[in-house]
Amino acid sequence: MPGLNANEYDAVIIGAGIGGLVCGCYLAKAGMKVLIAEQHFKPGGYCTSFKRGKFTFDAAAHSFGGYRKDGIVRKVFRDLGLDMLLNIKRYDPSDIIMSPDYKISFRSDVAETIKDFISAFPLESDNIEKFFHFLNNPSPISFARMRNWTFRQLLDHYFLDNKLKTILAFPLLGNGGLPPSLMSAFTGSKIFTEFLLDGGYYPEGGMQALPIALVGRFKELGGELRLSCLVKQIVVRDGKVAGVHFENNDFISSRYVVSNCDAMQTFSDLLGSEVVSKEILNEIETMSPSLSMFVLYLGVDNNTFQSLHQPGTNLWILNSYDIEQIYSKINKGHFDEIDDFMMRISPDNQTILAFVNAPFKSRAYWTSKKGKLTEIFIKGIMRNVLPDLTKHLIFRDAATPYTLYRYTLNYKGAAYGWSGIPSQSSFSRYRCPSFINGLYLTGHWITQVQGIPGVIYIGYDTAKMISRK
Amino acid sequence: MPDSVEKEIVSIIAEVSGFDEEEIKPDANFFDDLEIDSIKAIEITVAIEKKFKISVRDEDVPLITTVKHAVELVNTLLEQKAANARA
C-alpha cells in the first residue's frame, strides 16, 4: 500500500470472530491496509469446527440464519463473493420443538410453520397469524416504541395460552440465554426471525467453512491475518487511537482500531483507567454478560440414526412449561437431570451436538463437574430421544463455560455478549466512543443482536461507518 | 437552549448513523436518508432519553424521524419537565 510503512496500517482489528472478519473484508475492499490480530490459532471465534479421530464437530455455532433473499448474511456473502465459494444448504425443517403435548416444525415455507402452530393451538389461530405478520413485517419504529418491553410482554400482547408462549420462548432461551421475562422484545424478535423463521443454513464442510472463506477473501483483498497474536494494549494519544501493542511488545500504528473482542476486555484491559473514565468503567462493571453453554460432542457408529428425523435439524426437547423455572435452574447450575435441551445430528450422520445454557464458574468447578454432567446429559438424550445411544457411542467430550472462555476469551464465557435485557440496550452508544477518536467496537458485545446474522450485520455496519469517514 | 438541543441530537444521530454531523440536515429523514434501521432507531430513542433525562412516551416515538421533529419533541418534553418541577 502506498504511503504506509511495514508497521503502519489504516485499521487493526482485534479478534478474527465472524464480525471482525466481515469488517476486515469490507475495509480491505474499500482499499484500506488492514491487519486482523487473533489470539487463538484458528479464526472464527464461536464459529469453528474441530476434529477428533474421524469425527468433525462444530464447536458452538452449529447452523445459521439470515440467508433469505433479502437477509443480511446473503447480502454480505454476495458483496464479498462468498455465495459462489460456499455450498450452503438449508435444512427443512430447520428446527423442531418437541414438548409433552406438541411437535412443532419450523419449515422453510413460513406458511407451513404457521399452519403447524394453528393446528396445535386452534383457539389462538388469529393471534398466531398476527404475531407472525408482525415479525415478518417489522417497521423500524415499532421496536423503538417497544424498547422497554420484554419478550414476555410481547407474547402476552398476542397470546393467552401458556403452553404456546413457552414453546415460542424455549428456543430463545437456548439461542439467547434468557427467559421471556428478562429478554428484550427486540432481541427475542430478532432471534425468532433470524434463527427460526429463516434458520437452518449450513455450509458444506462444517461451520469452519465460513471463517475459512472469509479469511481467503480477506487475504485476496490484501488483508493480513496474524493468528496466535494477542493484543495487550490499545494505544491512545491525545484522544485518538495510535495503534496497538502485542503481547511481545511489538507496536503497530493504525488510524482505526476495531475491537471484535469483548467490551469488558476492551475498556478495562486494552484501554484501562488512564483512558476510560471511572464512571464508564463502573457502568461496565455493573453490566451482566449472557449465560454461557455446556456443549456435548458425541461421535456414534454408522446407521444409528436411520429411523430418526433428518439430520441437520435442530431438535428442541422441552419437558416443562415453566420456562422461568428452567432458566432459574440453569442460571444456578442445578443440573440434577437434563430434560430441556437442544440437540442436532450432524448432516453426515456421525455426530451429535447438544447443549444447555450454563453459568460461568471457575476452572476448578467445571473440571470437577464436567464428567458427571456429561453422563447426566447423555442420560437426558437417552430418556427423551435415543434410548440406545450408549450402545453406539464411540466418542464423547464436552465444552464447559470455562472451555468457551479459554478458547475465545469472551468475558465469563458468555455465549451471546451482554445479556439481552432491555436496560442494557443503551450500551450500544459505545460502538464508536466519542471520547476516543478512531476506536470502534464490533461483534456480539455491542447491540441487542446475537448469533451469526447479528455479528455479520455489526461487522458490515462498522466497516460502513469507518468508510464514511 | 434550543440550539444546544439541536446540537446534541445531531451529535447522537452522527454517532449512531456514522454520518458526519455536517451531512445531517434538519429535515433529513432518518430512515430514508440516514440508513437508520430498527436497531439504530432504538439506540437513538434510548440515547435521547438518557442525554436529556426525559422519558419519551411510546406514542410519541414515531415523531423521532427527523432532527427537526426530534428537537421539537425534546423541547416540549423539557418544558413539561420544567413546569412539573415548578408545580
XYZ file of C-alpha atoms in Angstrom:
556
model
C 0.000 0.000 0.000
C 1.411 3.380 -0.889
C 2.370 5.776 1.862
C 2.390 3.302 4.738
C 5.418 1.618 6.271
C 5.511 -2.070 7.161
C 4.252 -1.496 10.705
C 1.633 1.073 9.761
C -1.972 0.189 8.954
C -5.177 2.008 8.184
C -7.065 -0.327 10.504
C -6.207 -3.003 13.047
C -8.988 -5.385 14.048
C -8.628 -7.217 17.359
C -10.224 -10.644 17.017
C -10.982 -12.836 13.997
C -14.529 -13.694 15.039
C -17.068 -13.539 12.224
C -17.797 -9.840 12.964
C -14.105 -8.929 12.800
C -13.576 -10.902 9.587
C -16.579 -9.341 7.846
C -15.493 -5.860 8.942
C -11.940 -6.586 7.744
C -13.140 -7.768 4.321
C -15.187 -4.614 3.720
C -12.384 -2.304 4.885
C -9.848 -4.107 2.693
C -12.329 -3.956 -0.190
C -12.524 -0.184 0.339
C -8.774 -0.052 -0.276
C -7.548 0.123 3.316
C -4.474 -1.637 4.635
C -5.947 -3.901 7.306
C -4.482 -6.233 9.911
C -6.576 -8.696 11.913
C -4.889 -9.956 15.097
C -6.377 -13.125 16.617
C -5.193 -14.605 19.914
C -6.327 -18.158 19.029
C -4.561 -20.320 16.445
C -7.814 -20.598 14.481
C -10.087 -17.862 13.105
C -13.860 -17.875 13.689
C -14.477 -17.255 17.410
C -17.517 -19.343 18.339
C -17.904 -20.363 14.687
C -15.234 -23.028 14.399
C -15.028 -26.796 13.941
C -12.541 -29.302 15.313
C -11.558 -32.903 14.579
C -11.329 -35.849 16.954
C -10.321 -39.004 15.101
C -12.720 -39.478 12.195
C -15.275 -37.076 13.673
C -15.642 -33.389 12.875
C -17.533 -31.296 15.408
C -18.791 -27.743 15.279
C -17.572 -26.081 18.462
C -20.558 -23.862 19.290
C -22.388 -22.279 16.334
C -23.996 -25.217 14.510
C -26.139 -23.547 11.802
C -27.012 -20.011 10.876
C -29.883 -17.807 9.753
C -30.489 -14.557 7.924
C -29.805 -16.072 4.492
C -33.197 -15.494 2.853
C -33.324 -13.468 -0.377
C -33.017 -10.088 1.373
C -31.306 -11.390 4.533
C -28.209 -9.661 5.886
C -25.987 -12.751 5.616
C -27.000 -13.294 1.972
C -26.268 -9.627 1.191
C -22.813 -9.722 2.807
C -21.838 -13.059 1.237
C -22.914 -11.688 -2.181
C -20.986 -8.445 -1.670
C -17.879 -10.447 -0.816
C -18.377 -13.122 -3.479
C -18.679 -15.866 -0.860
C -22.051 -17.118 -2.074
C -20.232 -18.608 -5.063
C -17.496 -20.201 -2.934
C -19.603 -21.778 -0.209
C -22.025 -24.600 -0.748
C -24.796 -23.657 1.658
C -27.703 -25.982 2.269
C -30.864 -25.198 4.183
C -32.277 -27.973 6.325
C -36.055 -28.213 6.282
C -37.372 -28.180 8.922
C -34.646 -26.058 10.464
C -35.979 -26.612 13.973
C -38.459 -28.918 15.652
C -39.775 -28.247 19.146
C -40.988 -31.335 20.985
C -42.969 -30.847 24.172
C -45.032 -33.442 26.052
C -48.131 -32.487 24.006
C -46.875 -30.986 20.768
C -44.411 -31.333 17.939
C -43.965 -28.065 16.049
C -41.777 -27.783 12.953
C -40.179 -24.624 11.603
C -40.306 -25.051 7.843
C -38.611 -23.122 5.054
C -42.098 -22.116 3.989
C -43.273 -19.900 6.863
C -46.905 -20.511 5.890
C -46.354 -24.197 6.739
C -44.899 -23.238 10.131
C -47.915 -21.048 10.852
C -50.210 -23.935 9.848
C -48.376 -26.215 12.277
C -48.859 -23.760 15.133
C -52.524 -23.209 14.262
C -53.305 -26.906 14.134
C -51.720 -27.304 17.584
C -53.375 -24.201 19.046
C -56.606 -23.598 17.048
C -58.041 -21.208 19.645
C -55.089 -18.881 19.093
C -55.221 -19.007 15.282
C -55.902 -15.279 14.729
C -53.230 -14.333 17.251
C -50.698 -16.654 15.630
C -51.373 -15.048 12.232
C -50.972 -11.559 13.739
C -47.792 -12.441 15.640
C -46.085 -13.885 12.562
C -47.289 -10.975 10.460
C -45.725 -8.562 12.968
C -42.404 -10.444 12.931
C -42.300 -10.682 9.147
C -43.212 -7.045 8.528
C -41.399 -5.030 11.174
C -41.173 -1.262 10.956
C -38.099 0.392 12.498
C -40.393 2.480 14.670
C -42.277 -0.437 16.196
C -39.229 -1.721 18.055
C -38.220 1.769 19.194
C -41.704 2.028 20.732
C -41.161 -1.316 22.430
C -37.634 -0.515 23.582
C -38.507 -1.183 27.225
C -40.666 -4.221 26.533
C -39.628 -7.722 27.432
C -40.356 -10.624 25.118
C -42.854 -11.789 27.755
C -44.815 -8.555 27.253
C -44.778 -9.116 23.508
C -46.015 -12.697 23.945
C -48.697 -11.556 26.421
C -49.747 -8.883 23.940
C -50.569 -11.554 21.377
C -51.358 -14.788 23.219
C -53.245 -16.301 26.143
C -52.103 -19.932 26.084
C -49.119 -20.521 28.381
C -48.053 -23.694 26.572
C -47.914 -21.831 23.273
C -45.955 -18.976 24.855
C -43.483 -21.446 26.362
C -42.976 -23.242 23.044
C -42.319 -19.909 21.330
C -39.918 -18.805 24.068
C -37.916 -22.007 24.575
C -35.608 -21.774 21.517
C -34.977 -18.161 22.509
C -33.751 -19.303 25.897
C -31.345 -21.613 24.083
C -30.285 -19.048 21.480
C -30.209 -16.013 23.760
C -29.729 -17.345 27.293
C -32.718 -15.540 28.800
C -36.322 -16.374 29.680
C -39.009 -14.167 28.095
C -39.483 -12.189 31.326
C -35.921 -10.832 31.034
C -35.171 -10.806 27.297
C -35.899 -7.590 25.430
C -38.739 -7.810 22.926
C -36.367 -6.691 20.190
C -33.708 -9.313 20.933
C -36.354 -12.017 21.167
C -37.969 -10.967 17.901
C -34.629 -10.807 16.111
C -33.651 -14.279 17.295
C -37.071 -15.568 16.344
C -36.999 -14.160 12.812
C -33.338 -14.775 12.030
C -32.692 -18.100 13.807
C -36.080 -19.791 13.483
C -38.125 -18.300 10.636
C -35.026 -18.007 8.455
C -32.697 -20.512 10.083
C -31.209 -23.922 9.365
C -28.489 -22.937 6.869
C -25.277 -24.928 6.964
C -22.118 -24.759 4.859
C -20.658 -27.905 3.347
C -17.571 -28.856 5.350
C -18.918 -27.621 8.684
C -19.139 -24.200 10.318
C -15.390 -23.656 9.990
C -16.060 -23.202 6.271
C -17.437 -19.717 6.992
C -14.297 -18.247 8.621
C -12.087 -20.099 6.103
C -13.966 -18.469 3.205
C -13.885 -15.052 4.892
C -10.154 -15.310 5.601
C -9.497 -16.362 1.989
C -11.403 -13.368 0.669
C -9.777 -11.027 3.210
C -6.315 -12.089 2.063
C -7.253 -11.796 -1.625
C -8.285 -8.230 -0.884
C -4.827 -7.549 0.533
C -5.637 -8.032 4.246
C -3.187 -9.560 6.700
C -4.220 -12.043 9.388
C -1.977 -12.899 12.332
C -3.017 -15.908 14.405
C -1.837 -16.690 17.966
C -1.277 -12.962 18.254
C -2.602 -11.420 21.468
C -3.120 -7.668 21.655
C -2.359 -6.350 25.123
C -2.980 -2.623 24.732
C -4.818 -0.166 22.512
C -2.600 2.912 22.454
C -4.434 6.244 22.641
C -2.724 9.615 22.194
C -4.478 12.977 22.548
C -7.905 11.340 22.490
C -7.189 9.409 19.304
C -6.128 5.808 18.722
C -2.487 5.492 17.698
C -2.212 1.711 17.332
C -1.859 -1.482 19.366
C 0.806 -3.220 21.412
C 1.070 -7.000 21.127
C 1.987 -9.346 23.936
C 5.572 -9.471 22.662
C 5.665 -5.639 22.944
C 5.692 -5.052 19.175
C 3.832 -1.896 18.239
C 1.629 -1.429 15.171
C 0.459 2.007 14.274
C -3.073 2.434 12.936
C -5.613 5.160 12.195
C -8.506 2.973 13.254
C -8.741 0.203 15.818
C -11.755 -2.113 15.720
C -12.246 -4.284 18.766
C -14.004 -7.546 17.982
C -13.233 -8.875 21.453
C -15.464 -8.360 24.444
C -16.301 -4.935 25.779
C -15.040 -5.640 29.306
C -11.608 -6.559 27.959
C -11.627 -3.622 25.555
C -12.374 -0.969 28.169
C -10.801 -2.424 31.326
C -7.700 -4.168 29.986
C -6.836 -2.928 26.499
C -7.653 0.729 27.210
C -7.605 0.912 31.014
C -8.354 3.611 33.565
C -5.904 6.104 32.105
C -8.073 6.402 29.033
C -11.562 5.397 30.181
C -13.329 7.387 32.887
C -14.192 5.825 36.220
C -17.905 6.353 35.518
C -17.780 4.313 32.326
C -15.657 1.570 33.908
C -18.107 1.441 36.838
C -21.036 1.261 34.446
C -19.465 -1.658 32.601
C -18.632 -3.404 35.895
C -22.325 -3.429 36.795
C -23.444 -4.882 33.469
C -24.264 -8.547 33.183
C -22.974 -10.867 30.467
C -25.198 -13.521 28.920
C -25.112 -17.113 30.087
C -22.526 -19.486 28.704
C -23.134 -23.033 27.466
C -22.342 -26.627 28.263
C -21.877 -28.310 24.876
C -21.837 -32.056 24.420
C -19.984 -33.617 21.484
C -20.834 -37.250 20.705
C -19.460 -39.475 17.956
C -21.503 -42.565 17.019
C -21.138 -45.647 14.858
C -22.809 -45.921 11.464
C -26.557 -46.304 10.946
C -27.525 -45.192 14.439
C -29.941 -42.546 13.268
C -31.628 -44.141 10.268
C -35.050 -44.263 11.867
C -34.912 -40.728 13.190
C -35.876 -37.363 11.799
C -33.486 -35.966 9.247
C -30.047 -34.842 10.307
C -29.207 -31.141 10.212
C -32.392 -30.177 12.060
C -32.172 -28.529 15.483
C -34.289 -30.609 17.839
C -35.527 -28.747 20.910
C -36.611 -31.027 23.732
C -38.944 -29.314 26.176
C -40.423 -31.215 29.101
C -41.715 -28.441 31.339
C -43.949 -25.496 30.533
C -42.434 -23.472 33.381
C -39.728 -21.695 31.423
C -38.846 -19.350 34.265
C -38.013 -22.342 36.406
C -35.935 -23.923 33.640
C -33.953 -20.688 33.463
C -33.644 -20.377 37.218
C -32.126 -23.879 37.406
C -29.598 -23.430 34.605
C -28.686 -19.981 35.858
C -27.741 -21.524 39.203
C -26.045 -24.509 37.585
C -28.519 -27.018 39.052
C -28.297 -29.916 36.632
C -29.581 -32.960 38.549
C -31.299 -34.062 35.341
C -31.270 -32.535 31.873
C -34.629 -32.795 30.130
C -34.841 -29.432 28.373
C -32.125 -29.004 25.756
C -31.223 -28.676 22.085
C -29.591 -31.432 20.069
C -28.627 -31.761 16.453
C -27.500 -34.773 14.486
C -24.822 -33.686 12.041
C -25.574 -33.805 8.314
C -23.010 -36.625 7.916
C -24.957 -38.727 10.482
C -21.835 -39.300 12.531
C -22.006 -36.848 15.401
C -24.401 -35.186 17.806
C -24.016 -31.698 19.188
C -26.248 -30.973 22.184
C -26.242 -28.034 24.553
C -27.805 -26.405 27.578
C -27.062 -22.919 28.781
C -24.889 -22.853 31.869
C -23.356 -20.283 34.230
C -19.718 -19.264 34.211
C -17.736 -20.671 37.143
C -14.095 -21.259 37.897
C -11.892 -23.703 36.024
C -11.733 -25.937 39.109
C -15.525 -26.012 39.391
C -16.045 -27.060 35.786
C -13.151 -29.530 35.839
C -14.820 -31.305 38.743
C -18.326 -31.210 37.199
C -17.613 -31.918 33.535
C -17.564 -35.734 33.660
C -20.705 -36.072 35.762
C -22.628 -33.515 33.734
C -21.632 -35.287 30.517
C -23.188 -38.502 31.881
C -26.320 -36.693 33.091
C -26.725 -35.092 29.673
C -26.275 -38.396 27.810
C -28.951 -39.937 30.055
C -31.239 -36.993 29.217
C -30.809 -37.657 25.498
C -31.478 -41.381 26.039
C -34.594 -40.678 28.107
C -36.033 -38.251 25.593
C -34.749 -39.161 22.124
C -32.313 -42.056 21.664
C -32.834 -44.913 24.172
C -29.964 -46.985 22.726
C -27.460 -44.171 22.477
C -24.750 -45.643 24.710
C -24.612 -48.816 22.595
C -23.494 -46.737 19.645
C -21.255 -44.188 21.318
C -17.665 -44.149 20.115
C -16.590 -40.748 21.305
C -17.762 -38.294 23.952
C -16.458 -34.956 25.082
C -17.867 -31.663 26.260
C -17.078 -27.954 26.392
C -17.852 -26.184 29.651
C -18.333 -22.427 30.056
C -14.689 -22.334 31.074
C -13.679 -24.036 27.814
C -15.595 -21.395 25.862
C -13.764 -18.680 27.784
C -10.368 -20.362 27.334
C -10.636 -20.579 23.550
C -12.255 -17.226 22.812
C -11.509 -15.064 25.894
C -15.141 -13.952 25.861
C -15.862 -12.388 29.267
C -17.208 -15.133 31.536
C -17.516 -17.451 28.536
C -20.647 -15.503 27.558
C -22.308 -17.161 24.590
C -24.182 -14.071 23.356
C -22.279 -10.989 24.517
C -24.063 -8.799 27.047
C -27.261 -10.212 28.398
C -30.097 -9.042 26.104
C -32.159 -7.328 28.797
C -33.896 -4.050 27.841
C -31.904 -1.933 30.336
C -28.604 -2.874 28.682
C -29.626 -1.745 25.208
C -28.073 1.703 25.739
C -24.594 0.157 25.813
C -24.501 0.410 22.042
C -23.640 4.111 22.414
C -20.072 2.894 22.965
C -19.878 1.389 19.479
C -17.681 4.307 18.490
C -16.968 6.008 21.823
C -16.942 9.781 21.418
C -14.007 10.104 23.859
C -11.645 8.008 21.683
C -11.403 9.059 18.097
C -10.825 6.152 15.715
C -11.978 3.361 18.065
C -14.865 1.112 17.046
C -16.387 -1.910 18.723
C -17.919 -4.709 16.699
C -19.300 -8.192 17.376
C -21.918 -9.581 19.721
C -20.999 -7.353 22.684
C -22.339 -4.256 21.022
C -26.041 -4.296 20.457
C -29.034 -6.404 21.171
C -28.421 -8.665 18.211
C -26.894 -12.080 18.522
C -25.619 -15.022 16.597
C -24.099 -15.137 13.157
C -26.626 -12.815 11.444
C -26.134 -10.316 14.281
C -22.343 -10.207 14.149
C -22.342 -10.153 10.343
C -24.653 -7.142 10.459
C -22.457 -5.358 13.004
C -19.218 -6.177 11.171
C -20.691 -4.828 7.928
C -22.162 -1.760 9.619
C -18.917 -0.944 11.452
C -16.980 -1.045 8.183
C -19.621 1.200 6.617
C -19.239 3.706 9.469
C -15.441 3.756 9.105
C -15.562 4.007 5.319
C -17.764 7.113 5.593
C -15.027 8.974 7.494
C -31.207 26.134 24.937
C -32.961 25.078 21.658
C -29.677 25.437 19.764
C -27.855 23.137 22.118
C -30.707 20.610 21.941
C -30.291 20.503 18.183
C -26.523 20.189 18.509
C -26.851 17.303 20.949
C -29.387 15.494 18.777
C -27.249 15.900 15.668
C -24.323 14.525 17.650
C -26.385 11.477 18.711
C -27.546 10.842 15.141
C -23.961 11.194 13.875
C -22.683 8.717 16.452
C -25.405 6.160 15.757
C -25.574 6.508 11.967
C -21.897 7.060 11.202
C -22.718 10.104 9.038
C -20.743 13.286 9.712
C -22.595 15.999 11.613
C -22.409 18.348 8.606
C -24.236 15.764 6.482
C -27.179 15.572 8.862
C -29.670 18.203 7.712
C -32.610 19.198 9.950
C -35.159 17.738 7.508
C -33.264 14.572 6.571
C -35.446 11.521 7.177
C -33.661 9.090 9.484
C -34.953 6.009 7.703
C -34.883 7.142 4.071
C -31.796 9.368 4.113
C -29.606 8.240 7.011
C -29.998 4.450 6.803
C -31.472 4.138 10.281
C -32.830 0.635 10.889
C -34.643 -0.986 13.836
C -31.518 -1.323 15.990
C -30.427 2.252 15.370
C -33.942 3.605 15.950
C -33.819 2.013 19.417
C -30.317 3.389 20.007
C -31.396 6.922 19.042
C -34.509 6.853 21.220
C -32.629 5.483 24.224
C -29.722 7.926 23.720
C -32.111 10.922 23.564
C -33.859 9.805 26.763
C -30.545 9.346 28.530
C -28.973 12.592 27.319
C -31.885 14.861 28.234
C -33.072 12.783 31.209
C -36.553 12.561 29.733
C -38.939 9.761 29.010
C -40.439 9.584 25.521
C -43.972 8.169 25.546
C -44.431 5.190 23.243
C -46.984 7.039 21.121
C -44.504 9.897 20.580
C -41.702 7.665 19.259
C -42.922 7.970 15.626
C -42.148 11.717 15.905
C -38.440 10.916 16.055
C -37.963 10.773 12.294
C -36.009 13.954 11.534
C -33.692 16.166 13.577
C -36.276 18.966 13.361
C -39.091 16.811 14.750
C -36.866 15.275 17.412
C -35.792 18.754 18.583
C -39.441 19.862 18.802
C -40.343 16.786 20.809
C -37.395 17.114 23.180
C -38.091 20.831 23.741
C -41.724 20.072 24.549
C -40.725 17.343 26.986
C -38.081 19.560 28.620
C -40.644 22.348 29.043
C -43.118 19.887 30.592
C -40.401 18.644 32.910
C -39.525 22.194 33.995
C -43.218 23.019 34.523
C -43.683 19.868 36.613
C -40.636 20.774 38.680
C -42.085 24.250 39.342
C -45.519 22.889 40.255
